[in-house]
Tab-separated table of C-alpha atoms in Angstrom:
chain	number	residue	atom	x	y	z
A	1	UNK	CA	-102.728	55.365	34.781
A	2	UNK	CA	-103.831	52.206	36.540
A	3	UNK	CA	-101.497	49.270	37.089
A	4	UNK	CA	-103.026	45.819	36.802
A	5	UNK	CA	-101.071	42.878	38.252
A	6	UNK	CA	-101.522	39.382	36.854
A	7	UNK	CA	-100.779	36.076	38.536
A	8	UNK	CA	-100.793	32.344	37.909
A	9	UNK	CA	-102.687	31.261	34.779
A	10	UNK	CA	-103.639	34.872	33.910
A	11	UNK	CA	-99.984	35.832	33.824
A	12	UNK	CA	-99.301	32.951	31.446
A	13	UNK	CA	-102.316	33.620	29.195
A	14	UNK	CA	-101.471	37.302	28.792
A	15	UNK	CA	-97.719	36.732	28.860
A	16	UNK	CA	-97.134	39.664	31.214
A	17	UNK	CA	-96.869	40.253	34.938
A	18	UNK	CA	-98.488	43.682	34.729
A	19	UNK	CA	-100.584	45.803	32.379
A	20	UNK	CA	-100.868	49.578	32.390
A	21	UNK	CA	-104.396	50.850	31.725
A	22	UNK	CA	-104.839	54.440	30.670
A	23	UNK	CA	-107.843	55.621	32.695
A	24	UNK	CA	-108.420	58.131	35.443
A	25	UNK	CA	-111.445	56.538	37.098
A	26	UNK	CA	-113.514	53.416	36.526
A	27	UNK	CA	-115.221	50.606	38.414
A	28	UNK	CA	-113.879	47.111	38.815
A	29	UNK	CA	-116.504	45.854	36.378
A	30	UNK	CA	-115.577	48.500	33.822
A	31	UNK	CA	-111.902	47.627	34.146
A	32	UNK	CA	-112.668	43.967	33.567
A	33	UNK	CA	-114.660	44.822	30.406
A	34	UNK	CA	-111.733	46.887	29.148
A	35	UNK	CA	-109.303	44.033	29.769
A	36	UNK	CA	-111.588	41.512	28.068
A	37	UNK	CA	-111.817	43.534	24.910
A	38	UNK	CA	-108.115	44.348	24.726
A	39	UNK	CA	-106.634	40.990	25.878
A	40	UNK	CA	-107.923	37.531	25.271
A	41	UNK	CA	-108.762	36.673	28.877
A	42	UNK	CA	-112.266	35.263	29.255
A	43	UNK	CA	-111.319	34.070	32.774
A	44	UNK	CA	-111.397	37.676	33.916
A	45	UNK	CA	-115.068	37.285	34.922
A	46	UNK	CA	-114.136	34.539	37.336
A	47	UNK	CA	-111.387	36.271	39.225
A	48	UNK	CA	-111.515	38.403	42.316
A	49	UNK	CA	-110.012	41.833	42.339
A	50	UNK	CA	-107.929	43.715	44.840
A	51	UNK	CA	-107.364	47.464	44.854
A	52	UNK	CA	-104.174	48.454	46.651
A	53	UNK	CA	-103.960	45.063	48.328
A	54	UNK	CA	-107.551	45.009	49.611
A	55	UNK	CA	-110.282	42.807	48.147
A	56	UNK	CA	-112.748	44.923	46.152
A	57	UNK	CA	-116.389	44.699	45.059
A	58	UNK	CA	-117.514	44.936	41.416
A	59	UNK	CA	-118.778	48.502	41.889
A	60	UNK	CA	-115.736	49.782	43.757
A	61	UNK	CA	-113.987	52.709	42.098
A	62	UNK	CA	-110.447	52.524	40.820
A	63	UNK	CA	-108.614	55.803	40.281
A	64	UNK	CA	-105.370	56.717	38.556
A	65	UNK	CA	-102.347	55.564	40.547
A	66	UNK	CA	-104.126	52.587	42.068
A	67	UNK	CA	-102.624	49.150	41.859
A	68	UNK	CA	-105.196	46.544	40.918
A	69	UNK	CA	-104.554	42.809	41.199
A	70	UNK	CA	-106.570	40.160	39.408
A	71	UNK	CA	-106.796	37.257	41.797
A	72	UNK	CA	-107.731	33.860	40.369
A	73	UNK	CA	-109.062	31.294	42.847
A	74	UNK	CA	-106.281	30.923	45.377
A	75	UNK	CA	-104.595	27.603	46.049
A	76	UNK	CA	-102.081	28.180	48.793
A	77	UNK	CA	-101.602	25.979	51.823
G	1	UNK	CA	-83.726	40.834	65.805
G	2	UNK	CA	-87.374	41.481	65.081
G	3	UNK	CA	-89.027	38.507	63.465
G	4	UNK	CA	-92.306	39.020	61.697
G	5	UNK	CA	-95.080	36.601	62.625
G	6	UNK	CA	-96.329	36.446	59.011
G	7	UNK	CA	-93.905	35.734	56.222
G	8	UNK	CA	-93.652	34.647	52.615
G	9	UNK	CA	-90.247	33.059	52.011
G	10	UNK	CA	-88.238	31.545	49.158
G	11	UNK	CA	-86.119	29.272	51.308
G	12	UNK	CA	-86.961	25.999	53.123
G	13	UNK	CA	-89.098	26.584	56.206
G	14	UNK	CA	-87.431	25.943	59.570
G	15	UNK	CA	-90.206	24.710	61.855
G	16	UNK	CA	-88.319	25.298	65.119
G	17	UNK	CA	-87.992	28.989	64.271
G	18	UNK	CA	-91.722	29.373	63.791
G	19	UNK	CA	-92.447	27.509	67.013
G	20	UNK	CA	-90.049	29.835	68.832
G	21	UNK	CA	-92.038	32.844	67.661
G	22	UNK	CA	-95.150	31.690	69.547
G	23	UNK	CA	-93.474	30.172	72.614
G	24	UNK	CA	-94.499	32.078	75.749
G	25	UNK	CA	-94.608	31.574	79.502
G	26	UNK	CA	-98.423	31.719	79.398
G	27	UNK	CA	-98.650	28.919	76.824
G	28	UNK	CA	-99.294	25.325	77.777
G	29	UNK	CA	-100.037	24.176	74.242
G	30	UNK	CA	-98.483	24.810	70.854
G	31	UNK	CA	-99.981	23.279	67.734
G	32	UNK	CA	-98.323	23.366	64.359
G	33	UNK	CA	-99.632	22.474	60.948
G	34	UNK	CA	-97.272	21.741	58.086
G	35	UNK	CA	-98.618	21.509	54.580
G	36	UNK	CA	-96.215	19.265	52.691
G	37	UNK	CA	-95.945	18.367	49.016
G	38	UNK	CA	-97.732	15.061	48.481
G	39	UNK	CA	-96.582	12.769	45.694
G	40	UNK	CA	-99.929	11.320	44.647
G	41	UNK	CA	-103.249	13.108	44.182
G	42	UNK	CA	-106.200	11.145	42.835
G	43	UNK	CA	-103.883	8.619	41.220
G	44	UNK	CA	-101.770	11.270	39.500
G	45	UNK	CA	-98.084	11.631	40.289
G	46	UNK	CA	-96.700	15.030	41.182
G	47	UNK	CA	-93.057	15.690	40.290
G	48	UNK	CA	-92.828	19.071	41.987
G	49	UNK	CA	-94.931	22.129	42.834
G	50	UNK	CA	-94.437	25.776	42.146
G	51	UNK	CA	-96.022	28.427	44.344
G	52	UNK	CA	-96.499	32.051	43.398
G	53	UNK	CA	-97.710	34.793	45.744
G	54	UNK	CA	-98.886	38.376	45.487
G	55	UNK	CA	-96.441	38.904	48.292
G	56	UNK	CA	-97.413	42.186	50.008
G	57	UNK	CA	-101.101	41.331	49.958
G	58	UNK	CA	-100.447	37.730	51.009
G	59	UNK	CA	-98.585	38.951	54.097
G	60	UNK	CA	-101.457	41.328	54.869
G	61	UNK	CA	-103.976	38.510	54.557
G	62	UNK	CA	-101.913	36.237	56.824
G	63	UNK	CA	-101.867	39.044	59.393
G	64	UNK	CA	-105.616	39.411	58.906
G	65	UNK	CA	-106.053	35.715	59.734
G	66	UNK	CA	-103.901	36.212	62.825
G	67	UNK	CA	-106.148	39.081	63.882
G	68	UNK	CA	-109.296	37.005	63.335
G	69	UNK	CA	-107.842	34.232	65.488
G	70	UNK	CA	-106.911	36.528	68.355
G	71	UNK	CA	-110.459	37.893	68.294
G	72	UNK	CA	-111.999	34.421	68.425
G	73	UNK	CA	-109.620	32.601	70.768
G	74	UNK	CA	-108.414	34.426	73.843
G	75	UNK	CA	-104.706	34.706	74.575
G	76	UNK	CA	-103.456	32.970	71.436
G	77	UNK	CA	-100.271	33.779	69.541
G	78	UNK	CA	-100.076	33.051	65.815
G	79	UNK	CA	-97.194	32.689	63.356
G	80	UNK	CA	-97.602	31.665	59.730
G	81	UNK	CA	-94.952	31.252	57.050
G	82	UNK	CA	-95.720	30.283	53.464
G	83	UNK	CA	-93.031	29.337	51.015
G	84	UNK	CA	-93.029	30.203	47.304
G	85	UNK	CA	-91.010	28.974	44.328
G	86	UNK	CA	-90.245	25.376	43.466
G	87	UNK	CA	-90.974	22.730	46.096
G	88	UNK	CA	-90.094	19.063	45.856
G	89	UNK	CA	-92.024	16.134	47.339
G	90	UNK	CA	-92.238	16.265	51.164
G	91	UNK	CA	-91.043	19.862	51.379
G	92	UNK	CA	-93.041	22.219	53.578
G	93	UNK	CA	-95.239	24.740	51.736
G	94	UNK	CA	-96.855	26.312	54.772
G	95	UNK	CA	-96.250	26.231	58.517
G	96	UNK	CA	-98.778	27.491	61.058
G	97	UNK	CA	-97.926	27.679	64.764
G	98	UNK	CA	-100.439	28.622	67.452
G	99	UNK	CA	-99.781	28.864	71.160
G	100	UNK	CA	-102.409	29.194	73.841
G	101	UNK	CA	-102.771	28.467	77.559
G	102	UNK	CA	-104.928	25.407	76.848
G	103	UNK	CA	-104.906	22.917	74.021
G	104	UNK	CA	-108.458	23.147	72.705
G	105	UNK	CA	-107.981	26.679	71.413
G	106	UNK	CA	-104.609	25.808	69.912
G	107	UNK	CA	-106.146	23.013	67.827
G	108	UNK	CA	-109.245	24.923	66.778
G	109	UNK	CA	-107.394	28.101	65.869
G	110	UNK	CA	-104.836	26.163	63.872
G	111	UNK	CA	-107.471	24.436	61.770
G	112	UNK	CA	-109.221	27.753	61.274
G	113	UNK	CA	-105.951	29.268	60.024
G	114	UNK	CA	-105.404	26.716	57.258
G	115	UNK	CA	-109.046	26.953	56.138
G	116	UNK	CA	-108.742	30.733	55.868
G	117	UNK	CA	-105.412	30.533	54.053
G	118	UNK	CA	-107.139	28.444	51.408
G	119	UNK	CA	-109.863	31.082	51.112
G	120	UNK	CA	-108.255	34.500	51.205
G	121	UNK	CA	-104.483	34.463	50.817
G	122	UNK	CA	-103.347	35.308	47.256
G	123	UNK	CA	-101.031	32.379	46.691
G	124	UNK	CA	-101.255	29.990	43.756
G	125	UNK	CA	-99.961	26.495	43.247
G	126	UNK	CA	-98.879	25.001	39.955
G	127	UNK	CA	-98.779	21.215	39.859
G	128	UNK	CA	-96.084	19.735	37.695
G	129	UNK	CA	-97.342	16.241	36.945
G	130	UNK	CA	-95.537	13.466	35.167
G	131	UNK	CA	-97.635	14.260	32.106
G	132	UNK	CA	-98.217	17.987	32.198
G	133	UNK	CA	-98.668	20.991	34.393
G	134	UNK	CA	-101.547	23.080	35.616
G	135	UNK	CA	-102.343	25.954	37.930
G	136	UNK	CA	-104.620	24.777	40.705
G	137	UNK	CA	-107.493	26.943	41.791
G	138	UNK	CA	-110.841	26.792	43.422
G	139	UNK	CA	-109.848	23.898	45.631
G	140	UNK	CA	-112.847	24.521	47.788
G	141	UNK	CA	-115.082	23.895	44.801
G	142	UNK	CA	-116.834	27.151	45.348
G	143	UNK	CA	-117.549	29.818	42.819
G	144	UNK	CA	-115.939	33.151	43.389
G	145	UNK	CA	-117.783	35.654	45.496
G	146	UNK	CA	-120.072	32.855	46.704
G	147	UNK	CA	-121.839	35.379	48.875
G	148	UNK	CA	-121.576	38.149	46.321
G	149	UNK	CA	-118.900	39.680	48.551
G	150	UNK	CA	-115.157	39.338	48.733
G	151	UNK	CA	-114.106	36.904	51.435
G	152	UNK	CA	-113.079	39.486	53.997
G	153	UNK	CA	-114.746	42.541	55.385
G	154	UNK	CA	-112.668	45.582	54.639
G	155	UNK	CA	-111.575	47.818	57.494
G	156	UNK	CA	-114.049	50.597	58.066
G	157	UNK	CA	-116.978	48.798	56.470
R	1	UNK	CA	-80.171	4.458	62.532
R	2	UNK	CA	-83.482	3.075	63.686
R	3	UNK	CA	-85.540	5.649	65.528
R	4	UNK	CA	-88.421	4.485	67.631
R	5	UNK	CA	-91.729	6.266	67.067
R	6	UNK	CA	-92.594	6.216	70.786
R	7	UNK	CA	-90.076	7.439	73.296
R	8	UNK	CA	-89.650	8.580	76.886
R	9	UNK	CA	-86.598	10.830	77.122
R	10	UNK	CA	-84.622	12.747	79.767
R	11	UNK	CA	-83.263	15.366	77.412
R	12	UNK	CA	-84.949	18.389	75.770
R	13	UNK	CA	-87.244	17.352	72.916
R	14	UNK	CA	-86.121	18.289	69.410
R	15	UNK	CA	-89.304	18.905	67.433
R	16	UNK	CA	-87.699	18.673	63.989
R	17	UNK	CA	-86.541	15.133	64.762
R	18	UNK	CA	-90.045	14.007	65.632
R	19	UNK	CA	-91.476	15.648	62.535
R	20	UNK	CA	-88.861	13.838	60.436
R	21	UNK	CA	-90.073	10.503	61.780
R	22	UNK	CA	-93.544	10.978	60.252
R	23	UNK	CA	-92.553	12.782	57.041
R	24	UNK	CA	-93.508	10.651	54.023
R	25	UNK	CA	-94.115	11.085	50.307
R	26	UNK	CA	-97.797	10.183	50.811
R	27	UNK	CA	-98.292	12.904	53.430
R	28	UNK	CA	-99.755	16.277	52.587
R	29	UNK	CA	-100.320	17.306	56.179
R	30	UNK	CA	-98.309	17.021	59.375
R	31	UNK	CA	-99.742	18.252	62.664
R	32	UNK	CA	-97.749	18.547	65.823
R	33	UNK	CA	-98.834	19.179	69.371
R	34	UNK	CA	-96.384	20.418	71.968
R	35	UNK	CA	-97.360	20.424	75.606
R	36	UNK	CA	-95.249	23.118	77.250
R	37	UNK	CA	-94.774	24.097	80.883
R	38	UNK	CA	-97.120	26.992	81.659
R	39	UNK	CA	-96.158	29.485	84.334
R	40	UNK	CA	-99.605	30.256	85.747
R	41	UNK	CA	-102.429	27.834	86.539
R	42	UNK	CA	-105.558	29.168	88.230
R	43	UNK	CA	-103.640	32.118	89.643
R	44	UNK	CA	-100.863	29.967	91.078
R	45	UNK	CA	-97.278	30.354	89.892
R	46	UNK	CA	-95.336	27.286	88.796
R	47	UNK	CA	-91.557	27.386	89.285
R	48	UNK	CA	-90.851	24.110	87.518
R	49	UNK	CA	-92.362	20.668	86.884
R	50	UNK	CA	-91.076	17.209	87.487
R	51	UNK	CA	-92.306	14.252	85.443
R	52	UNK	CA	-91.941	10.626	86.383
R	53	UNK	CA	-92.825	7.670	84.158
R	54	UNK	CA	-93.204	3.939	84.470
R	55	UNK	CA	-91.032	3.884	81.428
R	56	UNK	CA	-91.489	0.449	79.776
R	57	UNK	CA	-95.250	0.538	80.252
R	58	UNK	CA	-95.469	4.190	79.168
R	59	UNK	CA	-93.735	3.327	75.899
R	60	UNK	CA	-96.135	0.401	75.421
R	61	UNK	CA	-99.127	2.670	76.029
R	62	UNK	CA	-97.829	5.283	73.575
R	63	UNK	CA	-97.491	2.512	70.997
R	64	UNK	CA	-101.020	1.401	71.871
R	65	UNK	CA	-102.275	4.921	71.135
R	66	UNK	CA	-100.423	4.846	67.819
R	67	UNK	CA	-102.143	1.575	66.995
R	68	UNK	CA	-105.565	2.961	67.895
R	69	UNK	CA	-104.936	5.949	65.637
R	70	UNK	CA	-103.884	3.857	62.664
R	71	UNK	CA	-107.059	1.811	63.082
R	72	UNK	CA	-109.279	4.887	63.169
R	73	UNK	CA	-107.574	7.134	60.598
R	74	UNK	CA	-106.361	5.566	57.395
R	75	UNK	CA	-102.775	6.029	56.259
R	76	UNK	CA	-101.568	8.030	59.258
R	77	UNK	CA	-98.115	7.901	60.787
R	78	UNK	CA	-97.668	8.700	64.476
R	79	UNK	CA	-94.655	9.652	66.612
R	80	UNK	CA	-94.869	10.620	70.281
R	81	UNK	CA	-92.082	11.591	72.657
R	82	UNK	CA	-92.638	12.417	76.322
R	83	UNK	CA	-89.937	13.919	78.468
R	84	UNK	CA	-89.361	13.104	82.145
R	85	UNK	CA	-87.322	14.746	84.892
R	86	UNK	CA	-87.207	18.441	85.732
R	87	UNK	CA	-88.753	20.850	83.207
R	88	UNK	CA	-88.609	24.620	83.388
R	89	UNK	CA	-91.233	27.076	82.169
R	90	UNK	CA	-91.827	26.880	78.374
R	91	UNK	CA	-89.971	23.590	77.990
R	92	UNK	CA	-91.679	20.848	75.994
R	93	UNK	CA	-93.102	17.958	78.039
R	94	UNK	CA	-94.693	16.070	75.166
R	95	UNK	CA	-94.540	16.227	71.385
R	96	UNK	CA	-97.011	14.457	69.124
R	97	UNK	CA	-96.549	14.398	65.360
R	98	UNK	CA	-99.084	12.936	62.942
R	99	UNK	CA	-98.806	12.793	59.183
R	100	UNK	CA	-101.572	11.913	56.783
R	101	UNK	CA	-102.467	12.493	53.152
R	102	UNK	CA	-105.113	15.072	54.118
R	103	UNK	CA	-105.273	17.545	56.956
R	104	UNK	CA	-108.558	16.606	58.654
R	105	UNK	CA	-107.243	13.256	59.835
R	106	UNK	CA	-103.972	14.810	60.985
R	107	UNK	CA	-105.813	17.262	63.254
R	108	UNK	CA	-108.327	14.762	64.607
R	109	UNK	CA	-105.789	12.035	65.279
R	110	UNK	CA	-103.479	14.489	67.007
R	111	UNK	CA	-106.153	15.671	69.408
R	112	UNK	CA	-107.141	12.064	70.054
R	113	UNK	CA	-103.516	11.256	70.923
R	114	UNK	CA	-103.199	13.888	73.635
R	115	UNK	CA	-106.566	12.940	75.143
R	116	UNK	CA	-105.491	9.311	75.322
R	117	UNK	CA	-102.088	10.199	76.779
R	118	UNK	CA	-103.893	11.912	79.631
R	119	UNK	CA	-105.985	8.774	80.176
R	120	UNK	CA	-103.739	5.751	79.874
R	121	UNK	CA	-100.030	6.568	79.856
R	122	UNK	CA	-98.369	6.005	83.254
R	123	UNK	CA	-96.650	9.356	83.601
R	124	UNK	CA	-97.043	11.693	86.565
R	125	UNK	CA	-96.427	15.375	86.974
R	126	UNK	CA	-95.329	17.087	90.142
R	127	UNK	CA	-95.991	20.817	90.275
R	128	UNK	CA	-93.420	22.838	92.133
R	129	UNK	CA	-95.260	26.026	93.054
R	130	UNK	CA	-93.862	29.125	94.659
R	131	UNK	CA	-95.434	27.947	97.913
R	132	UNK	CA	-95.251	24.182	97.854
R	133	UNK	CA	-95.322	21.117	95.675
R	134	UNK	CA	-97.853	18.476	94.743
R	135	UNK	CA	-98.285	15.473	92.506
R	136	UNK	CA	-101.031	16.136	90.008
R	137	UNK	CA	-103.521	13.414	89.214
R	138	UNK	CA	-106.998	12.874	88.004
R	139	UNK	CA	-106.859	15.885	85.731
R	140	UNK	CA	-109.895	14.650	83.920
R	141	UNK	CA	-111.859	14.841	87.151
R	142	UNK	CA	-112.956	11.284	86.781
R	143	UNK	CA	-112.805	8.553	89.344
R	144	UNK	CA	-110.625	5.582	88.577
R	145	UNK	CA	-112.118	2.776	86.605
R	146	UNK	CA	-115.087	5.022	85.747
R	147	UNK	CA	-116.524	2.171	83.720
R	148	UNK	CA	-115.380	-0.457	86.181
R	149	UNK	CA	-112.730	-1.440	83.646
R	150	UNK	CA	-109.166	-0.352	83.035
R	151	UNK	CA	-108.940	2.217	80.265
R	152	UNK	CA	-107.712	-0.138	77.585
R	153	UNK	CA	-108.836	-3.452	76.271
R	154	UNK	CA	-106.119	-5.991	76.769
R	155	UNK	CA	-104.888	-8.016	73.804
R	156	UNK	CA	-106.808	-11.218	73.446
R	157	UNK	CA	-109.831	-10.112	75.458
C	1	UNK	CA	-92.297	-13.350	95.396
C	2	UNK	CA	-94.202	-10.498	93.737
C	3	UNK	CA	-92.589	-7.165	92.977
C	4	UNK	CA	-94.777	-4.074	93.450
C	5	UNK	CA	-93.618	-0.831	91.851
C	6	UNK	CA	-94.617	2.505	93.342
C	7	UNK	CA	-94.756	5.877	91.619
C	8	UNK	CA	-95.465	9.530	92.292
C	9	UNK	CA	-97.182	10.226	95.630
C	10	UNK	CA	-97.284	6.504	96.549
C	11	UNK	CA	-93.509	6.322	96.236
C	12	UNK	CA	-93.185	9.303	98.557
C	13	UNK	CA	-95.754	8.058	101.098
C	14	UNK	CA	-94.129	4.639	101.352
C	15	UNK	CA	-90.601	5.950	100.930
C	16	UNK	CA	-89.677	3.196	98.456
C	17	UNK	CA	-89.711	2.636	94.710
C	18	UNK	CA	-90.554	-1.059	95.057
C	19	UNK	CA	-91.914	-3.521	97.595
C	20	UNK	CA	-91.405	-7.287	97.585
C	21	UNK	CA	-94.510	-9.237	98.610
C	22	UNK	CA	-94.056	-12.841	99.643
C	23	UNK	CA	-96.970	-14.626	97.983
C	24	UNK	CA	-97.338	-17.238	95.277
C	25	UNK	CA	-100.798	-16.328	93.961
C	26	UNK	CA	-103.369	-13.681	94.828
C	27	UNK	CA	-105.802	-11.310	93.159
C	28	UNK	CA	-105.263	-7.601	92.633
C	29	UNK	CA	-107.805	-6.882	95.386
C	30	UNK	CA	-106.076	-9.269	97.777
C	31	UNK	CA	-102.728	-7.656	97.059
C	32	UNK	CA	-104.170	-4.234	97.777
C	33	UNK	CA	-105.574	-5.433	101.134
C	34	UNK	CA	-102.171	-6.846	102.017
C	35	UNK	CA	-100.472	-3.559	101.171
C	36	UNK	CA	-103.013	-1.537	103.120
C	37	UNK	CA	-102.467	-3.548	106.300
C	38	UNK	CA	-98.687	-3.552	106.034
C	39	UNK	CA	-98.056	-0.011	104.758
C	40	UNK	CA	-99.955	3.124	105.570
C	41	UNK	CA	-101.345	3.761	102.073
C	42	UNK	CA	-105.106	4.388	102.115
C	43	UNK	CA	-104.768	5.724	98.532
C	44	UNK	CA	-104.240	2.183	97.326
C	45	UNK	CA	-107.988	1.798	96.766
C	46	UNK	CA	-107.912	4.656	94.314
C	47	UNK	CA	-105.104	3.495	92.087
C	48	UNK	CA	-105.130	1.374	89.000
C	49	UNK	CA	-102.973	-1.684	88.776
C	50	UNK	CA	-100.844	-3.146	86.037
C	51	UNK	CA	-99.531	-6.676	85.933
C	52	UNK	CA	-96.419	-7.036	83.798
C	53	UNK	CA	-97.096	-3.678	82.101
C	54	UNK	CA	-100.738	-4.387	81.247
C	55	UNK	CA	-103.695	-2.771	83.029
C	56	UNK	CA	-105.427	-5.311	85.251
C	57	UNK	CA	-108.889	-5.810	86.735
C	58	UNK	CA	-109.532	-6.244	90.486
C	59	UNK	CA	-110.092	-9.983	90.122
C	60	UNK	CA	-107.079	-10.650	87.907
C	61	UNK	CA	-104.585	-13.131	89.329
C	62	UNK	CA	-101.035	-12.225	90.216
C	63	UNK	CA	-98.531	-15.046	90.503
C	64	UNK	CA	-95.018	-15.253	91.855
C	65	UNK	CA	-92.503	-13.527	89.588
C	66	UNK	CA	-95.024	-11.000	88.285
C	67	UNK	CA	-94.243	-7.311	88.360
C	68	UNK	CA	-97.186	-5.289	89.593
C	69	UNK	CA	-97.337	-1.513	89.304
C	70	UNK	CA	-99.654	0.675	91.332
C	71	UNK	CA	-100.723	3.453	89.020
C	72	UNK	CA	-102.170	6.607	90.588
C	73	UNK	CA	-104.255	8.821	88.309
C	74	UNK	CA	-101.903	9.724	85.482
C	75	UNK	CA	-101.017	13.326	84.665
C	76	UNK	CA	-98.723	13.258	81.654
C	77	UNK	CA	-99.087	15.477	78.635
């Protein structure tokens, strides 16, 4: 099981703060495809991803138990 | 009491406290930057702002910025606090304090800190205008992964 | 109560008060610079400092710097307080606060302010070292009247 | 009568905060010569001068009633 955290506009579009994805291993890109087909979030291509609080690359592997965050363009400061 | 140098808080930011964190006998200069809620942006009136953070990662990224600064500017001390939740006009969203023996480094490092916050720290701002609301993103007018890489180098890479 | 933007004071400087003076609904950025008493300078240990000012002229010159800033950076607000008398290590000698709609101007104007203070404001610092004392001058390592002219243009010239 | 204010090291060298100079009109340079001959302050050539709280040039005129300040290199900040 992979936990996916949502923030800002993504949280509002999906209506949830987190999604549980039933998978044991997949890449960031694969996860994004999965989320696109299951939820109506086209923005998912334009967000960065963090795995366990570290920024990740599209080919990075996510394994069961990981916490993934979808990170829309940040606007702090 | 131990005070962390990098914090995400819900309450109003006390500037003196953050300055105290970086005050040292070696320092001759302390710069602070306060990002405050501005009423007008491009002719549009803001009523209030709402900030949301991915808190544990945001704190890590603030610490990462602190580390980058200490690598680039010798003998600096860095404290950054970002507030989340609802903020009214003129309230402080972020406070950055840098101390250093000489002033040049304190100015440069401070400006570097706010630029990096706007690049890598997972915090989002929602503008509540007179006539609507919207999450703000991509302030830097850059696409994501402009270099094809995330904006920080991971440890061990 | 009316608070002057440019002050010479005998008492410890309260940073929050100076920040309050420049806080405005139009401001999105406030920078502050604090000059603090550093313990070590070129391997020599300072015990304390003593500042003396030609007070009425110093206040005029601080106001002059404020005027120069407002001419160069649009929609900025400036407050400067300099302390005189005996100052111990880590105490604040000068505090400069600048607010502006955007951060770039707030940083630039702040750095300009401290440079100008070191050029034109009649304030003098006496270092009390472990092994002696001396009035400090000519920090900028320039001769007087480097251009053959005093460092400001008088009104009406 | 012209009042001359002294600060920092000049104040210590002369041992006074102010000097009264009996003159009705003279230039900054003339005043400095007068001070050099009367008081032992060779530094006077290296200081700036203000007349009534405004920086002055060597040829500027000082008249009776003016307050002149001798301003050694400043070191505030």
